[in-house]
Amino acid sequence: MRPVLEVDLAGLRLKNPVVTASGPFGFGVEYAPLVDLGAIGAVVLKSVTLQPKDGNLPPRIAETPAGMLNSIGLENPGVEAVIQDILPELKEHGAKVIASVAGETVEDYGRVAARFAAAGVDGLEVNVSCPNVGRGGMAFGADPENAAAVTAAVRRAAGDLPVFIKLGVLGADVVKVAKAVSAAGASGVSLINTLPGLAVDLRRRQPVLGNVTGGLSGPAIKPVALWAVWRVYEEVGLPVIGMGGIMSANDALEFIFSGATAVAVGTGNFVNPRLTVEMVESLSRALAAEGVSDVNEIIGAAHRER
Ligand SMILES: Cc1cc2nc3c(=O)[nH]c(=O)nc-3n(C[C@H](O)[C@H](O)[C@H](O)COP(=O)(O)O)c2cc1C
């Protein structure tokens, strides 16, 4: 029998736990010719700011051992364009939509969240951990008080929508930040954003990336991400969307066993653009092979079975 894959992510019913990580999947519509957007748990949009934003200087990506660096710099067309030009198409595809909110000030975050909430998205993710922007981004997430202030502003603007705060692991202890955002009204946390990194072009004797530094993602960061998910599940108890190097159903299972209710695929989409939908099927087969009838039975299982 097919295992139950439906999960309750902080009140948001997802038909399965496989979602997209913000960024590498764009706004989802780019993948619609290849991926049935209604067949995955949710599409998490690329982070969006109040006004349109140009990104960083090229080159903006570089391949690294077991991963990649990116320094996109939150390029996006602004919240109004996303609501008008993209949301309706996503809804036509039957996608559950979690919008990712970014900003340079606490007020910006609140305004973008309010616009998305009024436009009928299913949930909000709040990017307070981007390492590739001068202002905003990591400056908020690396400090418990700042992260709590952004969370409170988004919470007020979001009405009943679930709000997931996306955290990194640098700057402040992730458990401290997760506790602070929990107290400020977060429904859950997304773990983890990229880690800062650098690559050097030997021929030019210069950094590869136009922005000099970038964010490291892919399998190289998976153990760090699992460590963060493990600790937040154990010490905070908030629902977690886990991400960082998830390339297979087995990777997804490691995150679910560690405490993630949902798993997000980012860099893996560049290797196989159909990875998300294929992972729904391979996860289903893996659970059946393990004799698990409902994925909810195994969320956090690694904590119980020690
Ligand atoms: C090209 C690229 C763009 C990204 N853009 C965003 C973004 O706009 N907002 C965000 O919260 N995270 C962004 N991320 C981070 C991912 O959502 C994710 O947290 C990280 O890459 C780890 O997952 P992965 O190893 O599966 O890629 C981006 C990552 C990549 C590789």
Tab-separated table of C-alpha atoms and ligand atoms in Angstrom:
chain	number	residue	atom	x	y	z
A	1	MET	CA	0.000	0.000	0.000
A	2	ARG	CA	1.162	3.556	-0.736
A	3	PRO	CA	2.370	5.241	2.463
A	4	VAL	CA	0.634	8.401	3.672
A	5	LEU	CA	2.814	11.348	2.663
A	6	GLU	CA	0.525	14.190	3.756
A	7	VAL	CA	2.011	16.337	6.519
A	8	ASP	CA	0.736	19.155	8.693
A	9	LEU	CA	3.421	21.846	8.587
A	10	ALA	CA	2.445	24.247	11.368
A	11	GLY	CA	-1.182	24.131	10.260
A	12	LEU	CA	-0.391	24.100	6.539
A	13	ARG	CA	-1.555	20.812	4.964
A	14	LEU	CA	0.967	19.646	2.371
A	15	LYS	CA	0.181	16.634	0.176
A	16	ASN	CA	3.760	15.498	0.723
A	17	PRO	CA	6.828	16.852	2.558
A	18	VAL	CA	8.871	17.718	-0.558
A	19	VAL	CA	9.044	21.469	-1.239
A	20	THR	CA	11.413	23.692	-3.197
A	21	ALA	CA	14.143	25.742	-1.535
A	22	SER	CA	13.860	29.476	-2.151
A	23	GLY	CA	16.015	30.630	-5.079
A	24	PRO	CA	17.185	27.778	-7.284
A	25	PHE	CA	13.567	27.011	-8.336
A	26	GLY	CA	12.954	30.646	-9.316
A	27	PHE	CA	9.253	31.493	-9.135
A	28	GLY	CA	8.251	27.947	-10.051
A	29	VAL	CA	6.635	28.844	-13.380
A	30	GLU	CA	10.026	28.415	-15.088
A	31	TYR	CA	9.886	24.726	-14.128
A	32	ALA	CA	6.226	24.174	-15.081
A	33	PRO	CA	7.058	22.534	-18.451
A	34	LEU	CA	9.076	19.908	-16.565
A	35	VAL	CA	7.494	19.603	-13.129
A	36	ASP	CA	3.833	19.166	-12.134
A	37	LEU	CA	3.814	21.974	-9.572
A	38	GLY	CA	0.652	20.584	-7.974
A	39	ALA	CA	2.361	17.252	-7.265
A	40	ILE	CA	4.953	18.583	-4.832
A	41	GLY	CA	4.244	19.750	-1.281
A	42	ALA	CA	4.710	23.450	-2.016
A	43	VAL	CA	6.628	25.871	-4.184
A	44	VAL	CA	8.719	28.217	-2.051
A	45	LEU	CA	9.334	31.301	-4.174
A	46	LYS	CA	12.633	33.076	-4.671
A	47	SER	CA	12.954	35.876	-2.084
A	48	VAL	CA	11.056	39.041	-2.971
A	49	THR	CA	11.588	42.644	-1.873
A	50	LEU	CA	9.225	45.628	-1.848
A	51	GLN	CA	10.864	47.245	-4.877
A	52	PRO	CA	12.487	45.517	-7.873
A	53	LYS	CA	16.097	44.679	-7.127
A	54	ASP	CA	19.114	44.182	-9.398
A	55	GLY	CA	21.429	41.433	-8.350
A	56	ASN	CA	25.180	41.384	-7.827
A	57	LEU	CA	27.846	41.681	-10.514
A	58	PRO	CA	28.517	38.544	-12.595
A	59	PRO	CA	29.860	35.891	-12.414
A	60	ARG	CA	27.249	34.951	-9.803
A	61	ILE	CA	27.681	31.206	-9.526
A	62	ALA	CA	30.669	28.872	-9.290
A	63	GLU	CA	30.875	25.121	-8.949
A	64	THR	CA	32.811	23.813	-5.928
A	65	PRO	CA	33.660	20.338	-4.658
A	66	ALA	CA	30.323	18.778	-3.644
A	67	GLY	CA	28.414	22.015	-4.052
A	68	MET	CA	28.271	25.489	-5.496
A	69	LEU	CA	28.683	29.130	-4.569
A	70	ASN	CA	26.119	31.746	-5.529
A	71	SER	CA	26.017	35.493	-5.085
A	72	ILE	CA	22.763	36.336	-6.856
A	73	GLY	CA	22.084	39.215	-4.459
A	74	LEU	CA	18.300	38.756	-4.238
A	75	GLU	CA	17.573	39.944	-7.785
A	76	ASN	CA	13.791	40.019	-8.168
A	77	PRO	CA	11.074	42.065	-9.905
A	78	GLY	CA	9.465	43.353	-6.661
A	79	VAL	CA	6.393	42.172	-4.793
A	80	GLU	CA	3.736	43.778	-7.026
A	81	ALA	CA	5.087	42.187	-10.211
A	82	VAL	CA	5.260	38.778	-8.536
A	83	ILE	CA	1.671	39.066	-7.304
A	84	GLN	CA	0.346	40.209	-10.679
A	85	ASP	CA	2.410	38.223	-13.151
A	86	ILE	CA	3.343	35.031	-11.325
A	87	LEU	CA	0.911	34.081	-8.547
A	88	PRO	CA	-2.119	33.537	-10.820
A	89	GLU	CA	-0.141	31.127	-13.012
A	90	LEU	CA	1.114	29.203	-9.988
A	91	LYS	CA	-2.447	28.871	-8.736
A	92	GLU	CA	-3.558	27.608	-12.172
A	93	HIS	CA	-0.969	24.854	-11.836
A	94	GLY	CA	-2.523	23.866	-8.497
A	95	ALA	CA	0.622	24.743	-6.525
A	96	LYS	CA	0.661	25.496	-2.814
A	97	VAL	CA	2.695	28.686	-2.575
A	98	ILE	CA	4.991	29.807	0.213
A	99	ALA	CA	6.290	33.293	-0.586
A	100	SER	CA	9.778	34.229	0.617
A	101	VAL	CA	9.972	37.726	2.053
A	102	ALA	CA	13.146	39.854	2.082
A	103	GLY	CA	13.924	43.456	2.921
A	104	GLU	CA	16.436	46.005	4.128
A	105	THR	CA	14.404	47.227	7.107
A	106	VAL	CA	11.925	45.675	9.540
A	107	GLU	CA	9.189	47.803	7.942
A	108	ASP	CA	10.058	46.469	4.464
A	109	TYR	CA	9.566	42.908	5.646
A	110	GLY	CA	6.182	43.788	7.134
A	111	ARG	CA	5.004	45.510	3.944
A	112	VAL	CA	6.019	42.671	1.634
A	113	ALA	CA	4.406	40.146	3.985
A	114	ALA	CA	1.159	42.152	4.066
A	115	ARG	CA	1.001	42.294	0.253
A	116	PHE	CA	1.563	38.551	-0.103
A	117	ALA	CA	-0.948	37.765	2.650
A	118	ALA	CA	-3.594	39.889	0.922
A	119	ALA	CA	-2.801	38.175	-2.389
A	120	GLY	CA	-3.706	34.754	-0.998
A	121	VAL	CA	-0.444	32.830	-0.686
A	122	ASP	CA	-0.530	29.734	1.550
A	123	GLY	CA	2.392	30.621	3.787
A	124	LEU	CA	5.357	32.940	4.241
A	125	GLU	CA	9.038	32.251	4.614
A	126	VAL	CA	11.155	35.108	5.915
A	127	ASN	CA	14.701	35.315	4.625
A	128	VAL	CA	16.790	36.802	7.426
A	129	SER	CA	19.885	34.830	6.479
A	130	CYS	CA	21.021	35.791	2.970
A	131	PRO	CA	24.827	36.158	3.040
A	132	ASN	CA	24.934	37.966	-0.326
A	133	VAL	CA	23.375	41.363	0.342
A	134	GLY	CA	24.912	44.445	1.906
A	135	ARG	CA	21.908	45.459	3.989
A	136	GLY	CA	19.178	43.304	5.534
A	137	GLY	CA	19.621	39.566	5.088
A	138	MET	CA	22.050	38.017	7.503
A	139	ALA	CA	22.260	41.211	9.548
A	140	PHE	CA	18.808	40.317	10.905
A	141	GLY	CA	19.090	36.565	11.270
A	142	ALA	CA	22.484	36.595	12.948
A	143	ASP	CA	21.098	38.413	15.976
A	144	PRO	CA	18.246	37.034	18.121
A	145	GLU	CA	16.732	40.464	18.868
A	146	ASN	CA	16.767	41.638	15.266
A	147	ALA	CA	15.380	38.324	14.075
A	148	ALA	CA	12.584	38.601	16.646
A	149	ALA	CA	11.765	42.151	15.496
A	150	VAL	CA	11.419	41.046	11.871
A	151	THR	CA	9.357	38.035	12.949
A	152	ALA	CA	6.983	40.189	14.981
A	153	ALA	CA	6.488	42.607	12.049
A	154	VAL	CA	5.749	39.765	9.632
A	155	ARG	CA	3.517	38.010	12.165
A	156	ARG	CA	1.402	41.174	12.518
A	157	ALA	CA	1.130	41.554	8.745
A	158	ALA	CA	0.445	37.904	7.996
A	159	GLY	CA	-2.909	37.360	9.690
A	160	ASP	CA	-3.459	33.621	10.143
A	161	LEU	CA	-0.807	32.530	7.639
A	162	PRO	CA	1.961	30.242	8.844
A	163	VAL	CA	5.276	32.122	9.052
A	164	PHE	CA	8.592	30.268	8.706
A	165	ILE	CA	11.785	32.114	9.568
A	166	LYS	CA	14.713	31.079	7.401
A	167	LEU	CA	17.917	30.943	9.412
A	168	GLY	CA	21.587	30.326	8.809
A	169	VAL	CA	24.110	29.018	11.282
A	170	LEU	CA	26.613	31.874	11.434
A	171	GLY	CA	26.637	34.939	13.625
A	172	ALA	CA	24.582	33.668	16.545
A	173	ASP	CA	23.714	30.257	17.863
A	174	VAL	CA	20.856	28.914	15.758
A	175	VAL	CA	19.030	27.588	18.835
A	176	LYS	CA	19.092	31.042	20.460
A	177	VAL	CA	17.748	32.683	17.298
A	178	ALA	CA	15.096	29.982	16.856
A	179	LYS	CA	13.920	30.484	20.451
A	180	ALA	CA	13.738	34.251	19.906
A	181	VAL	CA	11.695	33.973	16.706
A	182	SER	CA	9.442	31.367	18.329
A	183	ALA	CA	8.658	33.810	21.150
A	184	ALA	CA	7.973	36.533	18.545
A	185	GLY	CA	5.318	34.439	16.802
A	186	ALA	CA	7.103	32.248	14.231
A	187	SER	CA	5.141	29.143	13.229
A	188	GLY	CA	8.325	27.294	12.256
A	189	VAL	CA	11.856	27.692	10.951
A	190	SER	CA	13.574	26.865	7.672
A	191	LEU	CA	17.079	25.501	8.133
A	192	ILE	CA	19.586	26.278	6.669
A	193	ASN	CA	20.542	29.081	4.333
A	194	THR	CA	23.876	28.950	2.517
A	195	LEU	CA	27.211	29.287	4.309
A	196	PRO	CA	29.622	32.063	3.265
A	197	GLY	CA	32.388	30.909	0.911
A	198	LEU	CA	34.950	31.982	-1.653
A	199	ALA	CA	36.575	30.524	-4.761
A	200	VAL	CA	39.716	31.847	-6.470
A	201	ASP	CA	40.412	31.864	-10.213
A	202	LEU	CA	44.064	30.792	-10.416
A	203	ARG	CA	44.635	32.219	-13.900
A	204	ARG	CA	43.317	35.685	-13.055
A	205	ARG	CA	44.511	35.527	-9.430
A	206	GLN	CA	41.128	36.947	-8.518
A	207	PRO	CA	38.007	35.714	-6.725
A	208	VAL	CA	35.753	33.864	-9.185
A	209	LEU	CA	32.591	35.667	-8.145
A	210	GLY	CA	31.937	39.274	-9.114
A	211	ASN	CA	30.764	39.860	-5.538
A	212	VAL	CA	33.996	38.226	-4.217
A	213	THR	CA	32.135	36.047	-1.689
A	214	GLY	CA	29.082	33.840	-2.129
A	215	GLY	CA	26.863	31.341	-0.385
A	216	LEU	CA	27.861	27.682	-0.332
A	217	SER	CA	25.097	25.127	-0.948
A	218	GLY	CA	24.728	21.502	-1.987
A	219	PRO	CA	25.927	18.209	-0.449
A	220	ALA	CA	28.966	19.966	1.089
A	221	ILE	CA	26.693	21.616	3.681
A	222	LYS	CA	24.386	18.667	4.430
A	223	PRO	CA	26.017	17.643	7.743
A	224	VAL	CA	25.877	21.257	8.973
A	225	ALA	CA	22.205	21.502	8.030
A	226	LEU	CA	21.376	18.211	9.764
A	227	TRP	CA	23.163	19.459	12.875
A	228	ALA	CA	20.992	22.610	12.888
A	229	VAL	CA	17.750	20.676	12.310
A	230	TRP	CA	18.661	18.188	15.021
A	231	ARG	CA	19.375	20.871	17.599
A	232	VAL	CA	16.344	23.045	16.869
A	233	TYR	CA	14.020	20.011	16.951
A	234	GLU	CA	15.475	18.914	20.270
A	235	GLU	CA	15.902	22.255	22.009
A	236	VAL	CA	13.148	24.456	20.546
A	237	GLY	CA	10.493	22.094	19.260
A	238	LEU	CA	9.351	24.347	16.386
A	239	PRO	CA	8.272	22.695	13.117
A	240	VAL	CA	11.235	22.654	10.711
A	241	ILE	CA	11.607	22.818	6.935
A	242	GLY	CA	15.012	21.178	6.450
A	243	MET	CA	17.351	21.894	3.552
A	244	GLY	CA	21.000	21.758	2.567
A	245	GLY	CA	22.316	19.256	0.051
A	246	ILE	CA	19.183	17.145	-0.308
A	247	MET	CA	19.718	15.213	-3.542
A	248	SER	CA	17.881	11.936	-2.903
A	249	ALA	CA	15.070	10.339	-0.896
A	250	ASN	CA	17.696	8.989	1.494
A	251	ASP	CA	18.973	12.518	2.117
A	252	ALA	CA	15.373	13.604	2.741
A	253	LEU	CA	14.936	10.743	5.213
A	254	GLU	CA	18.020	11.853	7.161
A	255	PHE	CA	16.408	15.285	7.593
A	256	ILE	CA	13.012	13.808	8.542
A	257	PHE	CA	14.593	11.431	11.066
A	258	SER	CA	16.472	14.454	12.504
A	259	GLY	CA	13.208	16.362	12.979
A	260	ALA	CA	12.204	18.064	9.717
A	261	THR	CA	8.479	18.015	8.903
A	262	ALA	CA	9.194	19.095	5.316
A	263	VAL	CA	12.319	18.934	3.155
A	264	ALA	CA	13.381	21.502	0.573
A	265	VAL	CA	15.375	20.878	-2.596
A	266	GLY	CA	17.583	23.720	-3.823
A	267	THR	CA	20.859	23.055	-5.624
A	268	GLY	CA	19.572	19.591	-6.607
A	269	ASN	CA	17.228	21.258	-9.127
A	270	PHE	CA	20.297	22.347	-11.121
A	271	VAL	CA	21.497	18.740	-11.349
A	272	ASN	CA	18.074	17.314	-12.186
A	273	PRO	CA	15.247	19.792	-12.799
A	274	ARG	CA	12.696	17.036	-12.074
A	275	LEU	CA	14.296	16.073	-8.755
A	276	THR	CA	11.404	17.329	-6.594
A	277	VAL	CA	8.652	15.284	-8.275
A	278	GLU	CA	10.922	12.269	-8.630
A	279	MET	CA	11.739	12.538	-4.921
A	280	VAL	CA	8.060	12.329	-3.985
A	281	GLU	CA	7.937	8.948	-5.722
A	282	SER	CA	11.285	7.684	-4.417
A	283	LEU	CA	10.379	8.762	-0.875
A	284	SER	CA	7.128	6.852	-1.157
A	285	ARG	CA	8.995	3.729	-2.331
A	286	ALA	CA	11.656	4.101	0.394
A	287	LEU	CA	8.992	4.330	3.125
A	288	ALA	CA	7.132	1.308	1.741
A	289	ALA	CA	10.387	-0.670	1.668
A	290	GLU	CA	10.983	0.271	5.328
A	291	GLY	CA	7.445	-0.811	6.259
A	292	VAL	CA	6.475	2.771	7.224
A	293	SER	CA	2.783	3.420	6.462
A	294	ASP	CA	2.760	7.144	7.346
A	295	VAL	CA	5.659	9.605	7.054
A	296	ASN	CA	4.466	11.374	10.221
A	297	GLU	CA	5.511	8.329	12.253
A	298	ILE	CA	9.178	8.938	11.491
A	299	ILE	CA	9.521	12.724	11.940
A	300	GLY	CA	12.223	13.085	14.596
A	301	ALA	CA	12.602	9.295	14.882
A	302	ALA	CA	16.376	9.536	15.329
A	303	HIS	CA	15.812	11.372	18.621
A	304	ARG	CA	13.566	8.665	20.019
A	305	GLU	CA	15.525	5.631	18.993
A	306	ARG	CA	18.840	6.376	20.654
B	1	LIG	C1	21.293	30.004	-6.788
B	1	LIG	C2	20.718	30.082	-5.395
B	1	LIG	C3	19.858	31.124	-5.071
B	1	LIG	C4	19.324	31.203	-3.776
B	1	LIG	N1	18.447	32.207	-3.485
B	1	LIG	C5	17.837	32.235	-2.270
B	1	LIG	C6	16.839	33.208	-1.986
B	1	LIG	O1	16.454	34.033	-2.841
B	1	LIG	N2	16.287	33.190	-0.729
B	1	LIG	C7	16.638	32.278	0.236
B	1	LIG	O2	16.077	32.298	1.345
B	1	LIG	N3	17.579	31.327	-0.026
B	1	LIG	C8	18.179	31.292	-1.246
B	1	LIG	N4	19.090	30.305	-1.519
B	1	LIG	C9	19.412	29.303	-0.471
B	1	LIG	C10	18.589	28.032	-0.642
B	1	LIG	O3	17.200	28.273	-0.493
B	1	LIG	C11	19.000	26.953	0.392
B	1	LIG	O4	18.772	27.446	1.697
B	1	LIG	C12	20.453	26.544	0.281
B	1	LIG	O5	20.890	26.588	-1.050
B	1	LIG	C13	20.694	25.138	0.844
B	1	LIG	O6	19.941	24.166	0.137
B	1	LIG	P1	20.554	23.328	-1.103
B	1	LIG	O7	21.867	22.772	-0.645
B	1	LIG	O8	19.531	22.258	-1.403
B	1	LIG	O9	20.714	24.290	-2.228
B	1	LIG	C14	19.657	30.209	-2.797
B	1	LIG	C15	20.524	29.171	-3.145
B	1	LIG	C16	21.060	29.083	-4.419
B	1	LIG	C17	21.964	27.938	-4.750
